[in-house]
Short mmCIF file of C-alpha atoms in Angstrom, two decimals:
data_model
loop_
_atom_site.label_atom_id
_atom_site.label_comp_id
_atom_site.label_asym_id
_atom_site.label_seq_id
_atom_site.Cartn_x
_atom_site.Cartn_y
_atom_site.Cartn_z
CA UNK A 30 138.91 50.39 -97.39
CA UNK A 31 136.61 47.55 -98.04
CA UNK A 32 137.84 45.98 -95.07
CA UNK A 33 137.52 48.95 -92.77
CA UNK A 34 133.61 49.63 -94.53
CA UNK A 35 132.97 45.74 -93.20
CA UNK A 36 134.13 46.15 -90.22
CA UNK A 37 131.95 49.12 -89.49
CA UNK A 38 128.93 47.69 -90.54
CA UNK A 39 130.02 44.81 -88.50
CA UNK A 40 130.02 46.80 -85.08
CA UNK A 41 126.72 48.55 -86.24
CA UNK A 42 124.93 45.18 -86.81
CA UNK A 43 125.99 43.69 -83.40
CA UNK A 44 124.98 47.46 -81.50
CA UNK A 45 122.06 47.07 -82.80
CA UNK A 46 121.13 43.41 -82.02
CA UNK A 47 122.58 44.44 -77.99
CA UNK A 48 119.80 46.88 -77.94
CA UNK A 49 117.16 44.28 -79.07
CA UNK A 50 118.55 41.98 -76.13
CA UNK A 51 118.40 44.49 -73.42
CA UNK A 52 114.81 45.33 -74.35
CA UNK A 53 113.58 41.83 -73.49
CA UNK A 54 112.76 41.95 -69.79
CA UNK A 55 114.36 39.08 -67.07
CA UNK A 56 112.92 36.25 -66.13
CA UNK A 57 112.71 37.18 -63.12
CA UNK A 58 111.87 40.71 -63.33
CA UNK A 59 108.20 38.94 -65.58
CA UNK A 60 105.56 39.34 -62.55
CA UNK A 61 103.27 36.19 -62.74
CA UNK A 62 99.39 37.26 -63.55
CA UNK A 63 97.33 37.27 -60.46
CA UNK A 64 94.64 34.09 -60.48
CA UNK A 65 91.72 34.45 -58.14
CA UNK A 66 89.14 31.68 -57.44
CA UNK A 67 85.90 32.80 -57.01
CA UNK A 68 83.46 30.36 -55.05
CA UNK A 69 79.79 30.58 -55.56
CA UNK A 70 76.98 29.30 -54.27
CA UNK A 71 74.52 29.85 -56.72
CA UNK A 72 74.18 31.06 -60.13
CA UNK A 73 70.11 30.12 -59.95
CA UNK A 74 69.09 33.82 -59.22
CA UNK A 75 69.75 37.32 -61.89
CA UNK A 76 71.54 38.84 -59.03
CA UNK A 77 74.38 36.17 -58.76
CA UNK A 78 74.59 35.71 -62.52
CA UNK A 79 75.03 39.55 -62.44
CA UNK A 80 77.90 39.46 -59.55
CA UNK A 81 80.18 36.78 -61.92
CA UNK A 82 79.79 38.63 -64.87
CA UNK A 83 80.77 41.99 -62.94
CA UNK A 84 83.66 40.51 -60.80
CA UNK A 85 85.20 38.75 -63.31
CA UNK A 86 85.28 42.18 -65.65
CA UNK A 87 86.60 44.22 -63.34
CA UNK A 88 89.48 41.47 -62.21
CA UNK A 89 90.00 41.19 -65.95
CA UNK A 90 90.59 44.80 -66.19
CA UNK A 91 93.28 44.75 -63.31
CA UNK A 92 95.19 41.98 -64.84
CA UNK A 93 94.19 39.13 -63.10
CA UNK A 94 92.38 35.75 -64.38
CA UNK A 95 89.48 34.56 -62.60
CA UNK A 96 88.56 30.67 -62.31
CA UNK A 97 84.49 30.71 -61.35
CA UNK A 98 83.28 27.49 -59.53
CA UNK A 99 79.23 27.33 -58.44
CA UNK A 100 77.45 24.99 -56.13
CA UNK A 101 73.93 24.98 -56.89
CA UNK A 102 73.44 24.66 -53.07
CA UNK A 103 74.98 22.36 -52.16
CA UNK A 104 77.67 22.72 -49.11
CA UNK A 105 79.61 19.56 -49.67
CA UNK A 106 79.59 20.48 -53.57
CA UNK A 107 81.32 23.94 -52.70
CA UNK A 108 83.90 22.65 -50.42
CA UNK A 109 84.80 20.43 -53.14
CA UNK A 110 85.22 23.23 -55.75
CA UNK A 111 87.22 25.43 -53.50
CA UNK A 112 89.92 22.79 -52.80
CA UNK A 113 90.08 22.38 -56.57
CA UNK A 114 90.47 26.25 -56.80
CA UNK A 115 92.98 25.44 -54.29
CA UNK A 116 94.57 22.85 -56.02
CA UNK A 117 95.16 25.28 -59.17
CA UNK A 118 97.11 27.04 -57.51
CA UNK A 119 94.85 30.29 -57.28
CA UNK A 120 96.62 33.55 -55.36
CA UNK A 121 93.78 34.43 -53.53
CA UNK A 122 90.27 32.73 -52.89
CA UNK A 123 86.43 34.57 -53.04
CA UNK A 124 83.78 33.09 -51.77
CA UNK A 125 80.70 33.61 -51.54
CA UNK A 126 79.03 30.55 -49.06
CA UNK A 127 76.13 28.96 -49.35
CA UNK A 128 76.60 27.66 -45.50
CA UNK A 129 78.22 30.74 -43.31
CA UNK A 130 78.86 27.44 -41.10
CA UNK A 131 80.01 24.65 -43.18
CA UNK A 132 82.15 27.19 -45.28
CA UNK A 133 84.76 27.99 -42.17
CA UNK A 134 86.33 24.15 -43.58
CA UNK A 135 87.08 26.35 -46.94
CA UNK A 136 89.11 29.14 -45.08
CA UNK A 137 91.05 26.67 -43.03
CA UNK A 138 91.84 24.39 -46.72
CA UNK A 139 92.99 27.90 -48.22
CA UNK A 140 94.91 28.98 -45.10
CA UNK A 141 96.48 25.47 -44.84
CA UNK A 142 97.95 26.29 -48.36
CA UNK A 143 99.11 29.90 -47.85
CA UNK A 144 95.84 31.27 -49.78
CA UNK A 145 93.92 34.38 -48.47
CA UNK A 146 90.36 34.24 -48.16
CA UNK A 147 87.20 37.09 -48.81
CA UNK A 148 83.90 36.51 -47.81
CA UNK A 149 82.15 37.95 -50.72
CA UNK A 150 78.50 39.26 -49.58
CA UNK A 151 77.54 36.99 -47.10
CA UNK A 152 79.83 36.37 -43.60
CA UNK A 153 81.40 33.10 -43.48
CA UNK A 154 81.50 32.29 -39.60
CA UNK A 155 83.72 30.85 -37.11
CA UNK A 156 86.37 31.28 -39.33
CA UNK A 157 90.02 32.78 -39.44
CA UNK A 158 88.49 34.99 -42.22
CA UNK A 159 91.11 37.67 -44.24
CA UNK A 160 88.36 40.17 -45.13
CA UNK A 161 84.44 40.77 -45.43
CA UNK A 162 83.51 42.62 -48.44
CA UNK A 163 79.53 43.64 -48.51
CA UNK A 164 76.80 46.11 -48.24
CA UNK A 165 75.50 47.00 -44.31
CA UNK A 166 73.20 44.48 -44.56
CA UNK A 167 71.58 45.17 -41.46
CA UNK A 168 70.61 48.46 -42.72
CA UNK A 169 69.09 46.78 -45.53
CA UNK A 170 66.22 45.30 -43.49
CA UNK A 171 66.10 48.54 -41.55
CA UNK A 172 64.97 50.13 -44.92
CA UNK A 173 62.35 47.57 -46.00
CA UNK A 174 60.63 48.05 -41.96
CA UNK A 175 60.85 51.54 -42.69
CA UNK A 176 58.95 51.54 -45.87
CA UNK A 177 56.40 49.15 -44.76
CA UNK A 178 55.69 50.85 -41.56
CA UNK A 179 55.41 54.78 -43.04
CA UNK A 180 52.84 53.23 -45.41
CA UNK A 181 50.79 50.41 -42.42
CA UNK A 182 51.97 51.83 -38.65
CA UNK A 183 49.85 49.02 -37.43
CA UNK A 184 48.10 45.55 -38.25
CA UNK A 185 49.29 42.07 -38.73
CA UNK A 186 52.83 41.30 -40.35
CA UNK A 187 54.16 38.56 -42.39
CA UNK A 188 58.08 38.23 -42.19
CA UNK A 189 59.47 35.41 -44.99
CA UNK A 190 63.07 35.20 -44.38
CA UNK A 191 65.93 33.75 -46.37
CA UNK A 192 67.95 30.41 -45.72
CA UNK A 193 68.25 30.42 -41.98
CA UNK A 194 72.28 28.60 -43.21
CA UNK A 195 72.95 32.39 -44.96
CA UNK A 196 74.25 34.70 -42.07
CA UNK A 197 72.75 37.55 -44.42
CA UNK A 198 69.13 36.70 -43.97
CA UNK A 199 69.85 36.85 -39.91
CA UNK A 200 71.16 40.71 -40.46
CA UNK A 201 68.55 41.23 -42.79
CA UNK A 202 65.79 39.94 -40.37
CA UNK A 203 67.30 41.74 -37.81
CA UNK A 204 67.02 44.91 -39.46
CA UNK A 205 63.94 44.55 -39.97
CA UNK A 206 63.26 43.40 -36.24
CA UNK A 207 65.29 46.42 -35.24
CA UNK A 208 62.55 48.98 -36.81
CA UNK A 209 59.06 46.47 -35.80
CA UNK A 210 60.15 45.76 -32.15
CA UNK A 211 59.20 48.90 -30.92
CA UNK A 212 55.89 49.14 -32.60
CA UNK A 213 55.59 45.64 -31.35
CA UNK A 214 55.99 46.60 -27.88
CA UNK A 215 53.21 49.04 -27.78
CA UNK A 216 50.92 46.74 -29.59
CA UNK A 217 50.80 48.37 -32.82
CA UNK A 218 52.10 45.76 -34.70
CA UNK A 219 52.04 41.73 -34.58
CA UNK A 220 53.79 39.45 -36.50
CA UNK A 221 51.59 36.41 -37.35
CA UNK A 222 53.65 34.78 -38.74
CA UNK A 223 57.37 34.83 -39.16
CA UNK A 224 59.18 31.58 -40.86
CA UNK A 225 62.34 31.00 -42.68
CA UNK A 226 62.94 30.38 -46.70
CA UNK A 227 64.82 27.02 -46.57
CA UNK A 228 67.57 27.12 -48.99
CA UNK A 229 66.12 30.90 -50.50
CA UNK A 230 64.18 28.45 -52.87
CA UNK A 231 60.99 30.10 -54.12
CA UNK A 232 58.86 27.43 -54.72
CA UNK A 233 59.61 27.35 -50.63
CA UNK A 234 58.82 31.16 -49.94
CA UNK A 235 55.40 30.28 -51.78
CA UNK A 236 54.22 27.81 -49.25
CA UNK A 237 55.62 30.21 -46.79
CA UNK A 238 53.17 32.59 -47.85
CA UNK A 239 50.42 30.24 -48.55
CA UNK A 240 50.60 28.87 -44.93
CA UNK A 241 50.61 32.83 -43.88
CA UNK A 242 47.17 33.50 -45.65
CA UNK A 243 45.70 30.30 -44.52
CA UNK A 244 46.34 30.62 -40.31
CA UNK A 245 45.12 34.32 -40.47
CA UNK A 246 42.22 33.54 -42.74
CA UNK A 247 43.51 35.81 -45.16
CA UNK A 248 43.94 38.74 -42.45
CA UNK A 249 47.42 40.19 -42.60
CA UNK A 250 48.39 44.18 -43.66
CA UNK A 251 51.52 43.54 -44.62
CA UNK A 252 54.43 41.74 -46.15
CA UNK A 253 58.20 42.12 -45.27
CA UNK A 254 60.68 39.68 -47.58
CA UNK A 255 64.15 38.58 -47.48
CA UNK A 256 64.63 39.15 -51.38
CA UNK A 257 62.71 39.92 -54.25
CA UNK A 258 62.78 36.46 -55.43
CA UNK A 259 60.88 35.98 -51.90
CA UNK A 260 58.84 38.43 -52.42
CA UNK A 261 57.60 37.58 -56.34
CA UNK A 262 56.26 34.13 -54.66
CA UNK A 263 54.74 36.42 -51.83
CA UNK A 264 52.83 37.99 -54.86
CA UNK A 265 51.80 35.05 -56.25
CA UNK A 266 50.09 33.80 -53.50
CA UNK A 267 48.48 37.15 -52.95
CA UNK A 268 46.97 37.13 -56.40
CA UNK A 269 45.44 33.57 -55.84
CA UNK A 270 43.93 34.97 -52.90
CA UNK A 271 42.64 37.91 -54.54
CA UNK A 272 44.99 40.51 -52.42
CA UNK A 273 47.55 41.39 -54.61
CA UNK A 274 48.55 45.19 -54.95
CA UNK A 275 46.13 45.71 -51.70
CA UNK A 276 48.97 44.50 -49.08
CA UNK A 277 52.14 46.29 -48.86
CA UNK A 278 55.26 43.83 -49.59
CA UNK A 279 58.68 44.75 -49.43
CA UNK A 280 61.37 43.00 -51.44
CA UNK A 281 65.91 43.84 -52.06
CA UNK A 282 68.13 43.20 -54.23
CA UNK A 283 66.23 45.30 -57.41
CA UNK A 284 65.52 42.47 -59.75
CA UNK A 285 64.47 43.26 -62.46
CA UNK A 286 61.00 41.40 -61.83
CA UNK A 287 60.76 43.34 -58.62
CA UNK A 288 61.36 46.76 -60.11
CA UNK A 289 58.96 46.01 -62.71
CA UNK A 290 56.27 44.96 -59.84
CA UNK A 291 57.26 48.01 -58.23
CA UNK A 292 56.33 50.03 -61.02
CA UNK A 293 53.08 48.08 -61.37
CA UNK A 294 51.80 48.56 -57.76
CA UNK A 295 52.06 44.96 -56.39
CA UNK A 296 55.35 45.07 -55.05
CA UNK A 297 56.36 48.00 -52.55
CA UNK A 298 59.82 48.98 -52.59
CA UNK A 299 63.24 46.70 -52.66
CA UNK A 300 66.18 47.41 -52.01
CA UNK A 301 68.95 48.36 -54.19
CA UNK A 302 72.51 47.20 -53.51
CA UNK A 303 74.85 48.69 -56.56
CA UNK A 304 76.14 44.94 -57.00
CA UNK A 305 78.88 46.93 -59.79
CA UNK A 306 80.42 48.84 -57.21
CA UNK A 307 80.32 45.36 -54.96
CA UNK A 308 81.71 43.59 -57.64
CA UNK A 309 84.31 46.50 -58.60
CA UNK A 310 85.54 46.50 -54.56
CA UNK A 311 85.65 42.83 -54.57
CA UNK A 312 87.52 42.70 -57.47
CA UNK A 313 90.24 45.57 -56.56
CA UNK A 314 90.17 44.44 -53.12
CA UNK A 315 91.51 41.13 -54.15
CA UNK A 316 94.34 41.93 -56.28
CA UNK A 317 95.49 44.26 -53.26
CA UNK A 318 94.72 40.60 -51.20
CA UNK A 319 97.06 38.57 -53.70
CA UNK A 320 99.56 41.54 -53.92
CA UNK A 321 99.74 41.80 -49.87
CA UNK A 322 98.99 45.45 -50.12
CA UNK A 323 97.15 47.35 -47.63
CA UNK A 324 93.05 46.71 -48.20
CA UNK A 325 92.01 49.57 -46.24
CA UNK A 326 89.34 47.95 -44.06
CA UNK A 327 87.65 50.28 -41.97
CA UNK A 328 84.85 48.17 -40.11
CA UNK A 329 85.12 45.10 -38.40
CA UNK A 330 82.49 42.26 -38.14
CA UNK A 331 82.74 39.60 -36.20
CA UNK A 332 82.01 36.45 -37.00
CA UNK A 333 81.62 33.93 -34.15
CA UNK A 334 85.48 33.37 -34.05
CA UNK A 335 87.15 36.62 -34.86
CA UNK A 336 86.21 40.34 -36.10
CA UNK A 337 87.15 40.27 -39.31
CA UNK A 338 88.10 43.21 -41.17
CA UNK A 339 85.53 44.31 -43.40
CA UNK A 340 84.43 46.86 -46.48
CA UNK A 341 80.47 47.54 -46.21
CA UNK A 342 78.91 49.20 -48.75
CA UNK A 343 75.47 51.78 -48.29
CA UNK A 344 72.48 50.06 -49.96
CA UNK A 345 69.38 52.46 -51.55
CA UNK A 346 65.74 52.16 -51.00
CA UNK A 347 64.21 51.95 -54.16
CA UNK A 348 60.18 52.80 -54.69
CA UNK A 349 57.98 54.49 -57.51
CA UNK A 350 59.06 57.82 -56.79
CA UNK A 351 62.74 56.93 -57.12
CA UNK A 352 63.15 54.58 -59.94
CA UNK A 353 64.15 56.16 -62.56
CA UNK A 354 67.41 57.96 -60.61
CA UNK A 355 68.01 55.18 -59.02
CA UNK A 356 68.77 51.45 -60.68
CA UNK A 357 67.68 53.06 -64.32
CA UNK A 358 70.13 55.66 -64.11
CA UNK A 359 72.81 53.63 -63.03
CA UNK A 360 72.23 51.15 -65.64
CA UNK A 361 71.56 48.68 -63.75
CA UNK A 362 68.19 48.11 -65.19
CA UNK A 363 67.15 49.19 -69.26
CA UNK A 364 64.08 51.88 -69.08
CA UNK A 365 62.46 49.80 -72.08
CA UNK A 366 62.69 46.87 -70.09
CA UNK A 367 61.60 48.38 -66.76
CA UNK A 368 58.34 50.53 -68.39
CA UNK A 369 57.74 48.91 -71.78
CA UNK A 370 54.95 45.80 -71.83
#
């Protein structure tokens, strides 16, 4: 009997250690976490800090690991840090370029190694490019001529743009150019002066500006910028000169500076691009890229080369009367911080 009772609990004891072996999962059947490399250009401006932060949250939340590489500026720098993205083996690759030129040698590294490659914000051109993922950045400057011109239909115009190397800043100034042309052409408006931000550096948009009063002998109605970190050294200068809150200036990318001038009366309106839901896209949108699932691109942009499939986003004018429903509701910006001293 004791025999038989040994036996039993012999047969239960190697049951139960059967089950514990088929509940560990195959090698093979283990699906290797997704690793994305995410390129930047920058982190010198809120915006981009905010865009890193965001991304890498969201691509956190869908599994995947994120390896974050900035440039400060500098082209050769980036190339550099997206072959070593390359080089660890990353699933897909994210960029977003400092150069839309130089960064085509980037796509054709990550291509040469089986890697996709988005174009996060800003085009890269002339490039074999696997998807575009941004707002309608065209429509952006659209919104800041809109604004300006409601407010001054005619008079002298200052345009600042952004880095004439950032494909953006050509949408955005041709957005902008879009709206004015017409006005131009009946001789409501001029533009008196009309220069480009090198490298998006303010200390650069300032002499921009200060150049602007100086050949008009402080005689302009009106500012249009390529960003609101354009736009704060557009202020600047117009408080030296004793014009600030007296000429309109338009600004984008609701900084938190900007929104605050905003609500102050020496800044206009911006323009609001929800960089969470950017960052959110990007993020899914790249796991779908690494998983070879369908991305469900519905534009296409081209880009010198080829029209690359694309995901663009709707951007929001944002101005006193709007906001409070508009980058305070959505978080994006702290009431206390936007209203309080």
């Amino acid at each position: 009997m004791k025999r038989l009772m040994s036996y039993l609990l012999l047969l239960l004891l190697l049951s139960g250690c059967a089950k514990e072996t088929t509940a560990v999962p195959n090698k093979t059947e283990v699906k290797e976490r997704i690793h994305i490399g995410f390129s930047m250009d920058t982190l010198e401006e809120e915006r981009w800090l905010r865009d890193r932060d965001l991304f890498k949250e969201s691509a956190e939340r869908l599994g995947a690991k994120v390896t974050i590489m900035a440039a400060s500026g500098d082209d050769a720098l980036q190339i550099v840090q997206a072959e070593q993205l390359i080089q660890l083996g990353v699933d897909v690759l994210v960029v977003v370029p400092h150069n839309a030129e130089a960064t085509a040698a980037i796509v054709a590294k990550a291509h040469d190694a089986g890697i996709k490659v988005m174009s996060y914000d800003r085009l890269i051109k002339n490039a074999d490019l696997d998807l575009y993922v941004s707002f309608d950045n065209e429509k952006v400057g659209e919104m800041q001529a809109e604004a300006i011109t409601k407010l001054v239909p005619k008079g002298k115009y200052v345009y600042i743009g952004g880095a004439e190397t950032d494909n953006n800043a050509h949408l955005f100034k041709k957005g902008v150019f879009n709206v004015l042309q017409p006005l131009i052409e009946k001789g409501d408006i001029t533009v008196v002066y009309d220069q480009w931000t090198k490298n998006w550096l303010p200390s650069n948009a300032f002499e921009n500006m200060r150049s602007a009063i100086e050949a008009n002998n402080r005689e302009i109605d009106a500012v249009i910028a390529a960003n609101d970190a354009t736009a704060g050294s557009a202020t600047k200068v117009l408080a030296a000169y004793g014009l600030l809150g007296e000429i309109p200036v338009a600004g984008q990318d609701a900084e938190l500076a900007a929104v605050r001038r905003i609500v102050e009366g020496t800044q206009t309106m911006t323009v609001y691009k929800p960089i969470n839901i950017l960052a959110e896209a990007a993020a899914e949108l790249a796991v779908k890229m690494a998983r070879d699932e369908d991305v469900g691109a519905d534009r296409k942009v081209n880009n010198g080369k080829i029209q690359v499939p694309s995901v663009l986003l709707s951007p929001i004018a944002v101005d006193q009367e709007n906001v409070v429903e508009t980058v305070i509701a959505d978080g994006f910006h702290d009431y206390d911080d936007v209203f309080g001293d």
